Amino acid sequence: MAHKKETYKDELYGDAVREKILEFAEDGFDSIPEDEYDEWFTRFKFWGVFHQRSGQESYFMMRLTNANGRLKPDQLRAIGEVARDYCTGPADNPEFGNGFVDLTTRQSVQLHWVKLEDVPAIWGELEGVGVTTRSAGGDTMRNISGCPVAGRDEHELVDTRPLLERFREDLRGDDELANMPRKFNISVTGCREGCAQDSINDIGVEPAFKEVDGEDVLGFNVRVGGGLGGKKPRKARSLDVFVTPEQAYDVVRGFVELYHDHGDRDVRAKNRSRFFVDDWGTEKIRTLLQEEYVDFELQTAGTDIREEYTYNAGKPPAEGKADHVGVHEQKDGRYYVGLSVAVGRLTADDAIELADLADEYGSGEVRLTRRQNPLVMDVPESRLDDLLAEPLLSKHTPEPNPFQRGAIACTGTEFCSLALTETKARTARMLRWLRDNVELPEDVENLHLHYSGCTADCGQANTADIGLLGMRARKDGEMVEAMDIGVGGGIGEEPSFVEWIRQRVPADEVPGAIQNLVEAFAAHREEGQTFREWVAQTGTEPLVELCEPVETTYEDPYMTDAKQSWYPFAEEDESTNPVETTADD
């Protein structure tokens, strides 16, 4: 029997949902029947409109989409202005104030505290500069990720921008494919670093060579069935298919259609494509793809270049970039400057200022990475020093300490109904403590610390040097926020997921556990050894002992169950949401 959400989607989904959102916006939040919240909020997600968690009734998160993180001139400025004018809530966040922009791990943007009544005006401002929320959430193809410096990377193998744009316009834009069994992630890599992280996507194409008719042809190998979440992560598996850049669209579309037609729509816990690939196997999928979905002969996989992958690969800095932070030369002689935005959150004013700086010093284009950071593109060498001297680049520096540089955090209980713990404000506070109290070897440029508030793993804890997963635990007889601690994850040639070595550590003891672990790494590593390499060499039992939780000078202000209040940072006497919106605001 199909899941109830399939019934909702069969009745209304995709592009048609937009008109209903506009109707509800005109009549006000209260016009949505309370007993129909589940079905309408399920549908709203396709248009990037997500109801925030219990207690925050009438407020929504809005997610935006693009192709491989590219924001043209004026787009980031418009996003910042929308955050400033429409996205302030009834209480301040103690770290970030009120009115901010969240950069995501899919090179996208999220806005919070959106009132349903303001959605038409927000759409008007964003769509006026070419930004859309369509297909940003729900059971559909999500934001397509790619190399954020496509077309600019001096070591690029394939400029994937035309392919990414075609995926965005023709594949994600096809309303016939809007209703997928579950959310579906596509990635396209054209660079040597592997920064689209194809191995954790539902389908990914990555650079490869193959001899065809006596000549080496550059194209892509295809992998399917990757993904994180639910403590059941999967590496994408080779489909044993090589495609030229001209064939890539048809093969990716073919797999999307195949999964659309045959994916499980009955059990939502088992209907991500990674489980579909588990059940069917790549040989059966390849056979059906050839027989029914692609009208040219599929070639077997070519020679990949995965041994060159360095993005979040746990390799020494001398082997290549692990991220895009810093100043890097483009192939046209200009430069891009990658800023480090702690936990991916920019205030509205900072986002507007960043857009202004991109206009003043570069081409105006800003690009987003899968590590929640923005890049200022196309800066002439003569303007670099002036850009680097701007005050905003002291706050979001291209030369961060290793802990900040490697940090990622999901939304957490501040807004998410699934999360078990607060994440972003806690991580910001924890990063400062680690910076001031833990010394790393000089040759360690970053330590990837990823924090997810629940097992859905939106913060990609499974692919971190040190992964943190939100949990609950008892301490001194009281229920407190806690974390599981895992080590040794990363992508690269051979993706590996963290091994969970400590469970349900009270949040105020986690920095001490990290300190003990990192200091052991610094003391016992071989010269030049990375954290991931050291973890692999050290073994599980010693790591468990070394990662000893302990209270320190770090004080965690968010120990109580943040989901029990309507907003974790509200005043104590504000036990319920004080501001419910109406049609006339």
XYZ file of C-alpha atoms in Angstrom:
585
model
C 0.000 0.000 0.000
C 1.413 3.368 -1.013
C 2.416 5.782 1.731
C -0.100 8.542 2.500
C 2.276 11.154 1.096
C 1.976 9.440 -2.276
C -1.779 10.038 -2.100
C -1.180 13.724 -1.365
C 1.165 13.994 -4.330
C -1.130 12.064 -6.691
C -3.875 14.581 -5.958
C -1.709 17.691 -6.424
C 2.032 18.232 -6.790
C 4.683 20.000 -8.799
C 4.018 23.266 -10.586
C 0.307 23.260 -9.723
C 1.137 23.693 -6.025
C 2.246 27.265 -6.633
C -1.298 28.527 -7.184
C -2.463 26.989 -3.904
C 0.403 28.627 -2.014
C -0.608 31.975 -3.484
C -4.233 31.395 -2.478
C -3.310 30.513 1.094
C -0.931 33.485 1.242
C -3.718 35.858 0.198
C -6.129 34.452 2.785
C -3.581 34.065 5.592
C -2.044 31.139 7.445
C -5.255 30.414 9.326
C -6.976 29.586 6.030
C -5.064 26.275 5.943
C -7.282 23.718 7.734
C -5.395 22.432 10.753
C -6.288 18.829 9.959
C -4.754 19.290 6.481
C -1.392 20.676 7.614
C 0.453 17.462 6.786
C -0.747 17.223 3.214
C -0.302 20.912 2.384
C 3.102 21.228 4.037
C 4.178 18.114 2.101
C 3.196 19.814 -1.160
C 4.600 23.234 -0.260
C 8.105 21.781 -0.073
C 8.275 21.374 -3.850
C 8.252 25.160 -4.067
C 10.910 25.498 -1.356
C 8.448 26.473 1.391
C 9.002 24.400 4.551
C 6.922 24.847 7.665
C 9.225 25.366 10.647
C 8.981 23.117 13.650
C 6.285 22.708 16.295
C 5.762 25.879 18.283
C 6.702 28.082 15.352
C 3.306 27.851 13.672
C 2.817 30.246 10.766
C 6.573 30.586 10.116
C 8.367 28.950 7.206
C 11.846 28.270 5.925
C 12.388 29.058 2.250
C 15.030 27.249 0.195
C 16.382 28.623 -3.083
C 17.895 26.776 -6.036
C 20.525 27.371 -8.707
C 22.959 25.306 -10.774
C 26.262 24.426 -9.056
C 26.176 27.365 -6.657
C 26.344 30.192 -9.207
C 24.807 33.502 -8.169
C 24.909 36.163 -10.842
C 25.408 39.853 -10.065
C 22.471 41.252 -8.085
C 21.171 37.814 -7.040
C 23.007 37.624 -3.713
C 22.122 41.273 -3.052
C 18.438 40.531 -3.631
C 18.648 37.500 -1.322
C 20.238 39.625 1.400
C 17.582 42.321 0.998
C 14.815 39.734 1.274
C 16.441 38.371 4.457
C 16.629 41.893 5.861
C 13.094 42.916 4.936
C 11.079 39.712 5.361
C 13.052 37.177 7.416
C 13.192 38.532 10.962
C 11.545 36.593 13.756
C 10.161 37.510 17.175
C 13.419 36.652 18.987
C 17.128 37.158 18.270
C 19.659 34.387 17.863
C 22.436 35.124 20.392
C 25.195 34.497 17.844
C 23.661 35.799 14.631
C 20.998 38.311 15.602
C 17.865 38.445 13.450
C 17.596 38.276 9.681
C 20.213 35.982 8.170
C 21.079 33.806 5.199
C 22.101 30.153 5.573
C 24.443 28.619 2.981
C 23.876 24.884 2.572
C 25.895 21.782 1.753
C 24.167 21.596 -1.644
C 25.445 25.014 -2.745
C 22.094 26.572 -2.011
C 20.539 29.174 0.293
C 17.922 28.949 3.029
C 15.938 31.780 4.619
C 14.035 31.590 7.910
C 11.120 33.273 9.700
C 9.234 33.646 6.411
C 5.534 34.452 6.816
C 3.258 32.715 4.355
C 1.591 36.040 3.614
C 4.944 37.425 2.407
C 5.753 34.582 0.009
C 4.277 36.313 -3.093
C 6.321 39.461 -2.455
C 9.477 37.445 -1.784
C 8.981 35.442 -4.963
C 8.507 38.684 -6.859
C 11.812 40.117 -5.645
C 13.807 36.911 -6.120
C 12.345 35.863 -9.449
C 12.884 39.399 -10.698
C 16.637 38.682 -10.649
C 16.374 35.072 -11.818
C 16.321 33.242 -8.459
C 13.728 30.516 -7.994
C 12.544 28.229 -5.211
C 10.999 25.670 -7.561
C 12.031 22.048 -6.922
C 13.988 23.106 -3.842
C 12.492 20.456 -1.574
C 10.119 17.560 -1.243
C 10.132 14.379 -3.290
C 11.830 15.785 -6.337
C 15.222 16.516 -7.881
C 16.986 18.889 -5.527
C 19.613 21.538 -6.229
C 22.140 20.070 -8.680
C 25.684 20.323 -7.350
C 28.833 20.804 -9.356
C 32.263 22.333 -9.197
C 31.726 25.911 -7.955
C 34.633 27.167 -10.073
C 33.469 25.513 -13.300
C 34.746 27.517 -16.255
C 37.370 29.220 -14.074
C 39.468 26.367 -12.652
C 42.925 26.345 -14.238
C 43.119 22.532 -13.896
C 39.578 21.818 -15.058
C 39.058 18.830 -17.353
C 35.513 19.604 -18.576
C 33.605 22.873 -18.322
C 30.337 21.472 -17.023
C 28.304 24.700 -16.970
C 26.319 23.956 -20.167
C 25.460 20.464 -18.894
C 24.453 21.767 -15.477
C 22.224 24.415 -17.038
C 20.557 21.785 -19.205
C 19.910 19.618 -16.149
C 18.413 22.633 -14.401
C 16.202 23.767 -17.268
C 15.189 20.563 -19.079
C 15.384 17.864 -16.391
C 14.465 19.584 -13.145
C 12.182 21.866 -15.125
C 10.113 18.920 -16.404
C 6.913 18.839 -14.356
C 6.282 15.248 -15.476
C 9.247 14.224 -13.310
C 8.382 16.418 -10.332
C 6.870 13.601 -8.273
C 9.799 11.300 -7.435
C 9.591 8.457 -4.876
C 11.838 10.533 -2.581
C 14.244 13.445 -2.846
C 16.881 12.883 -5.508
C 20.366 14.398 -5.733
C 22.394 14.864 -8.920
C 26.020 15.979 -9.135
C 28.391 16.766 -11.985
C 32.161 16.955 -11.583
C 34.412 18.391 -14.255
C 37.477 19.095 -12.116
C 40.362 17.041 -10.745
C 39.535 17.639 -7.065
C 36.139 15.894 -7.035
C 34.414 18.769 -5.254
C 30.867 17.827 -6.352
C 31.235 14.745 -4.107
C 29.647 12.349 -6.593
C 30.082 9.412 -4.232
C 27.292 10.635 -1.915
C 24.718 11.473 -4.592
C 21.867 9.490 -6.109
C 23.575 9.846 -9.476
C 26.863 11.530 -10.239
C 29.053 11.865 -13.299
C 32.785 12.272 -12.868
C 35.684 12.795 -15.298
C 37.100 9.777 -17.117
C 38.989 8.843 -20.275
C 38.198 6.029 -22.691
C 39.766 4.821 -25.900
C 37.138 4.967 -28.629
C 38.056 4.029 -32.209
C 41.728 4.284 -31.336
C 41.519 7.729 -29.733
C 41.353 8.802 -26.092
C 38.025 10.523 -25.489
C 37.332 12.682 -22.428
C 33.947 12.202 -20.804
C 32.398 10.871 -17.615
C 31.907 7.677 -15.685
C 28.531 7.265 -13.974
C 27.881 6.317 -10.343
C 24.522 5.709 -8.679
C 23.010 5.073 -5.271
C 25.076 7.206 -2.929
C 23.745 9.070 0.089
C 23.933 9.754 3.793
C 21.408 9.630 6.614
C 19.752 7.210 8.966
C 23.123 5.789 9.992
C 22.932 3.826 6.734
C 25.200 5.785 4.383
C 26.128 4.332 1.021
C 28.902 5.075 -1.421
C 27.651 5.554 -4.965
C 28.451 2.504 -7.039
C 29.820 2.352 -10.552
C 27.161 1.736 -13.189
C 29.959 0.597 -15.529
C 28.992 3.295 -18.010
C 31.144 5.858 -19.818
C 29.460 8.800 -21.547
C 30.717 11.670 -23.623
C 29.663 15.174 -22.523
C 27.046 15.071 -25.295
C 25.581 11.786 -23.969
C 25.634 12.642 -20.262
C 22.246 14.353 -20.202
C 20.434 11.395 -21.770
C 21.961 8.843 -19.394
C 21.268 10.888 -16.265
C 17.725 11.577 -17.436
C 17.319 7.883 -18.196
C 18.232 6.895 -14.643
C 15.966 9.593 -13.207
C 13.063 8.229 -15.271
C 13.902 4.643 -14.316
C 13.890 5.467 -10.612
C 10.751 7.573 -11.066
C 8.993 4.578 -12.626
C 10.322 1.749 -10.442
C 11.372 3.281 -7.115
C 9.569 2.084 -3.986
C 6.666 4.364 -3.080
C 5.348 2.241 -0.210
C 7.969 2.407 2.562
C 9.549 5.837 2.899
C 12.334 4.542 5.130
C 13.482 2.352 2.233
C 12.769 4.390 -0.859
C 15.896 6.465 -1.332
C 17.814 5.462 -4.449
C 20.660 4.000 -2.392
C 18.302 1.263 -1.188
C 16.895 0.890 -4.685
C 20.432 0.194 -5.947
C 20.976 -2.210 -3.046
C 17.877 -4.170 -4.040
C 18.234 -4.149 -7.801
C 21.995 -4.154 -8.241
C 23.846 -2.098 -10.823
C 23.815 -4.827 -13.493
C 20.014 -5.040 -13.570
C 19.729 -1.241 -13.574
C 22.221 -0.905 -16.410
C 20.382 -3.530 -18.466
C 16.992 -1.855 -18.061
C 18.510 1.573 -18.678
C 19.875 0.315 -21.992
C 16.689 -1.521 -23.013
C 14.065 1.086 -22.179
C 15.537 4.502 -21.365
C 18.555 5.236 -23.610
C 18.505 4.983 -27.399
C 22.257 4.586 -28.006
C 24.638 1.801 -27.018
C 26.105 2.259 -23.562
C 29.863 1.933 -23.351
C 31.609 0.343 -20.385
C 33.319 2.597 -17.845
C 36.489 4.403 -18.786
C 39.631 5.131 -16.804
C 38.732 7.437 -13.937
C 40.926 10.028 -12.234
C 39.694 9.419 -8.702
C 43.246 8.986 -7.425
C 43.638 12.733 -7.975
C 40.606 13.682 -5.852
C 41.588 15.907 -2.930
C 38.331 17.634 -1.916
C 37.572 16.470 1.647
C 39.819 13.497 0.879
C 42.023 13.582 3.985
C 45.182 14.169 1.957
C 48.120 16.478 2.841
C 47.831 20.071 1.554
C 50.734 19.544 -0.853
C 48.598 17.099 -2.874
C 45.859 19.626 -3.695
C 42.890 21.630 -2.467
C 40.649 20.135 0.211
C 38.238 23.076 -0.204
C 37.978 26.437 -1.993
C 38.901 28.708 0.908
C 41.697 31.198 0.230
C 43.039 33.018 -2.822
C 43.284 30.949 -6.005
C 44.308 31.830 -9.537
C 41.795 31.256 -12.321
C 42.727 30.000 -15.767
C 42.143 33.497 -17.194
C 44.767 35.065 -14.892
C 42.233 36.599 -12.520
C 41.579 35.201 -9.033
C 38.766 33.892 -6.904
C 38.723 34.434 -3.159
C 37.046 31.835 -0.970
C 35.707 33.151 2.334
C 35.219 30.989 5.401
C 31.748 31.604 6.833
C 31.487 29.809 10.166
C 28.635 27.231 9.979
C 27.481 28.868 6.735
C 25.431 31.682 8.278
C 25.643 35.268 6.994
C 23.696 38.143 8.462
C 21.521 39.932 5.929
C 23.806 42.976 6.080
C 26.877 40.788 5.511
C 25.252 39.151 2.484
C 24.461 42.552 0.963
C 27.978 43.811 1.678
C 29.483 40.676 0.136
C 27.442 41.292 -3.015
C 28.700 44.884 -3.094
C 32.323 43.753 -2.703
C 31.903 41.191 -5.484
C 30.676 44.016 -7.736
C 33.433 46.414 -6.723
C 36.392 44.054 -6.954
C 35.285 41.246 -9.288
C 32.678 40.496 -11.928
C 29.857 40.595 -9.376
C 29.402 36.835 -9.512
C 29.428 34.917 -6.238
C 29.544 31.151 -6.124
C 28.697 28.785 -3.282
C 30.531 25.619 -2.279
C 29.423 22.356 -0.707
C 31.218 23.453 2.467
C 28.825 26.356 3.161
C 31.246 29.020 1.919
C 30.998 31.778 -0.755
C 33.554 32.634 -3.438
C 34.137 36.105 -4.900
C 34.940 35.510 -8.565
C 37.043 37.169 -11.255
C 39.199 39.506 -9.145
C 42.106 41.130 -11.039
C 45.467 40.711 -9.340
C 45.718 44.491 -9.004
C 42.601 44.538 -6.786
C 43.395 41.569 -4.554
C 45.110 43.452 -1.739
C 42.306 46.003 -1.508
C 39.674 43.271 -1.366
C 41.574 41.346 1.297
C 41.842 44.531 3.386
C 38.043 44.994 3.510
C 36.635 44.628 7.067
C 34.161 41.931 5.992
C 37.094 39.676 5.087
C 38.388 39.976 8.625
C 35.113 38.532 9.851
C 34.712 35.904 7.115
C 38.387 35.429 6.473
C 40.007 33.549 3.601
C 42.687 32.535 6.138
C 40.719 30.914 8.974
C 42.063 28.715 11.721
C 41.876 24.967 10.934
C 38.820 24.342 13.113
C 36.704 27.068 11.510
C 37.887 26.180 8.029
C 36.718 22.606 8.371
C 33.409 23.208 10.144
C 29.926 22.407 8.825
C 26.664 22.474 10.780
C 23.057 21.764 9.838
C 20.045 23.841 10.905
C 19.404 22.049 14.206
C 16.496 22.504 16.619
C 16.423 26.232 16.032
C 14.072 25.552 13.120
C 14.113 21.851 12.217
C 11.453 19.433 13.469
C 13.730 16.401 13.044
C 16.799 17.654 14.909
C 17.470 16.554 18.470
C 19.982 19.274 19.367
C 20.858 22.904 18.735
C 23.707 23.068 16.207
C 24.739 26.381 14.650
C 25.057 28.643 17.700
C 26.644 25.789 19.663
C 29.151 25.080 16.892
C 30.112 28.755 16.625
C 30.786 28.833 20.355
C 32.644 25.511 20.264
C 34.852 26.643 17.379
C 36.035 29.648 19.387
C 36.861 27.428 22.356
C 38.783 24.935 20.216
C 40.669 27.776 18.531
C 41.756 29.186 21.889
C 42.487 25.927 23.708
C 43.672 23.280 21.251
C 46.922 23.492 19.309
C 47.264 21.734 15.976
C 50.485 20.960 14.105
C 51.511 23.791 11.785
C 51.088 21.698 8.636
C 47.431 20.877 9.404
C 45.403 23.443 7.460
C 41.971 22.136 8.342
C 40.259 19.575 10.496
C 36.848 18.673 9.121
C 34.370 18.906 11.990
C 30.784 18.263 10.817
C 27.755 18.464 13.087
C 24.308 17.060 12.258
C 21.434 17.527 14.666
C 19.917 14.114 13.844
C 20.545 10.949 11.844
C 19.259 12.543 8.620
C 22.832 13.896 8.482
C 22.237 17.131 6.588
C 25.531 18.320 8.107
C 27.360 15.374 6.516
C 28.795 14.100 9.805
C 29.493 10.754 8.154
C 32.094 12.319 5.846
C 34.063 14.255 8.489
C 37.414 13.838 10.187
C 35.332 14.209 13.338
C 31.590 13.783 12.939
C 29.059 14.845 15.566
C 25.484 13.553 15.609
C 22.772 15.041 17.814
C 21.434 12.756 20.537
C 20.020 12.901 24.081
C 21.559 11.601 27.300
C 21.098 11.717 31.045
C 23.546 13.682 33.128
C 23.190 14.214 36.874
C 19.701 12.754 36.638
C 18.508 15.186 33.958
C 17.947 14.774 30.228
C 20.461 16.885 28.292
C 21.510 17.437 24.705
C 24.296 15.086 23.670
C 26.239 13.839 20.670
C 27.649 10.694 19.156
C 31.282 11.195 18.086
C 32.664 9.504 14.969
C 36.081 9.679 13.314
C 37.791 8.899 10.021
C 35.276 9.947 7.366
C 36.045 11.583 4.049
C 35.440 11.469 0.298
C 38.215 11.275 -2.319
C 39.260 8.185 -4.252
C 38.058 5.791 -1.571
C 35.177 7.352 0.381
C 34.893 6.212 3.973
C 32.285 6.959 6.594
C 33.054 7.709 10.213
C 33.337 5.013 12.829
C 31.227 5.983 15.828
C 33.562 5.654 18.807
C 31.597 7.474 21.515
C 27.845 7.523 22.042
C 25.582 10.020 23.782
C 28.283 12.305 25.139
C 26.725 15.265 27.018
C 27.227 18.373 24.883
C 29.349 20.197 27.468
C 31.837 17.296 27.469
C 32.228 17.070 23.685
C 34.877 19.827 23.298
C 36.964 18.105 25.959
C 36.680 14.802 24.103
C 37.735 16.520 20.856
C 40.633 18.200 22.653
C 41.875 14.879 24.030
C 41.601 13.229 20.621
C 43.253 16.041 18.659
C 46.098 16.444 21.148
C 46.767 12.705 20.870
C 46.825 13.092 17.087
C 49.299 15.973 17.356
C 51.520 14.012 19.732
C 51.572 10.632 17.990
C 51.147 11.265 14.265
C 53.908 10.572 11.820
C 55.413 13.592 10.093
C 52.986 14.966 7.510
C 50.257 12.485 8.428
C 46.679 13.739 8.124
C 43.989 13.098 10.715
C 42.176 10.611 8.490
C 45.395 8.701 7.858
C 46.222 8.688 11.577
C 42.760 7.370 12.463
C 43.111 4.522 9.957
C 46.502 3.604 11.398
C 45.555 3.907 15.066
C 42.602 1.524 15.238
C 39.291 1.558 17.080
C 40.127 0.601 20.664
C 42.907 3.184 21.153
C 40.715 5.874 19.585
C 37.879 5.122 22.007
C 40.282 5.552 24.926
C 41.841 8.715 23.497
C 38.454 10.353 22.863
C 37.675 10.671 26.560
C 34.750 13.018 27.335
C 35.512 15.525 30.057
C 34.218 18.824 31.369
C 36.487 21.778 30.627
C 36.352 25.561 30.724
C 33.905 25.308 27.817
C 30.401 26.140 29.032
C 27.492 25.017 26.901
C 24.468 27.314 27.246
C 22.128 25.016 25.295
C 22.124 21.868 27.415
C 18.383 21.676 28.003
C 16.113 20.079 25.436
C 15.727 22.888 22.902
C 12.687 21.248 21.286
C 10.624 21.802 24.407
C 10.465 25.562 23.826
C 8.971 27.223 20.792
C 12.404 28.780 20.110
C 15.637 27.792 21.860
C 16.793 31.388 22.277
C 13.581 33.034 23.449
C 13.240 34.542 26.899
C 12.318 31.943 29.507
C 8.851 33.398 30.113
C 7.967 33.118 26.412
C 6.691 29.562 26.639
C 4.622 29.797 23.471
C 5.010 31.512 20.143
C 4.104 35.164 20.864
C 3.544 36.159 17.263
C 1.125 34.263 15.057
C 0.646 35.974 11.729
C -2.651 36.781 10.045
C -3.544 37.830 6.530
C -3.225 41.511 7.453
C 0.026 40.846 9.447
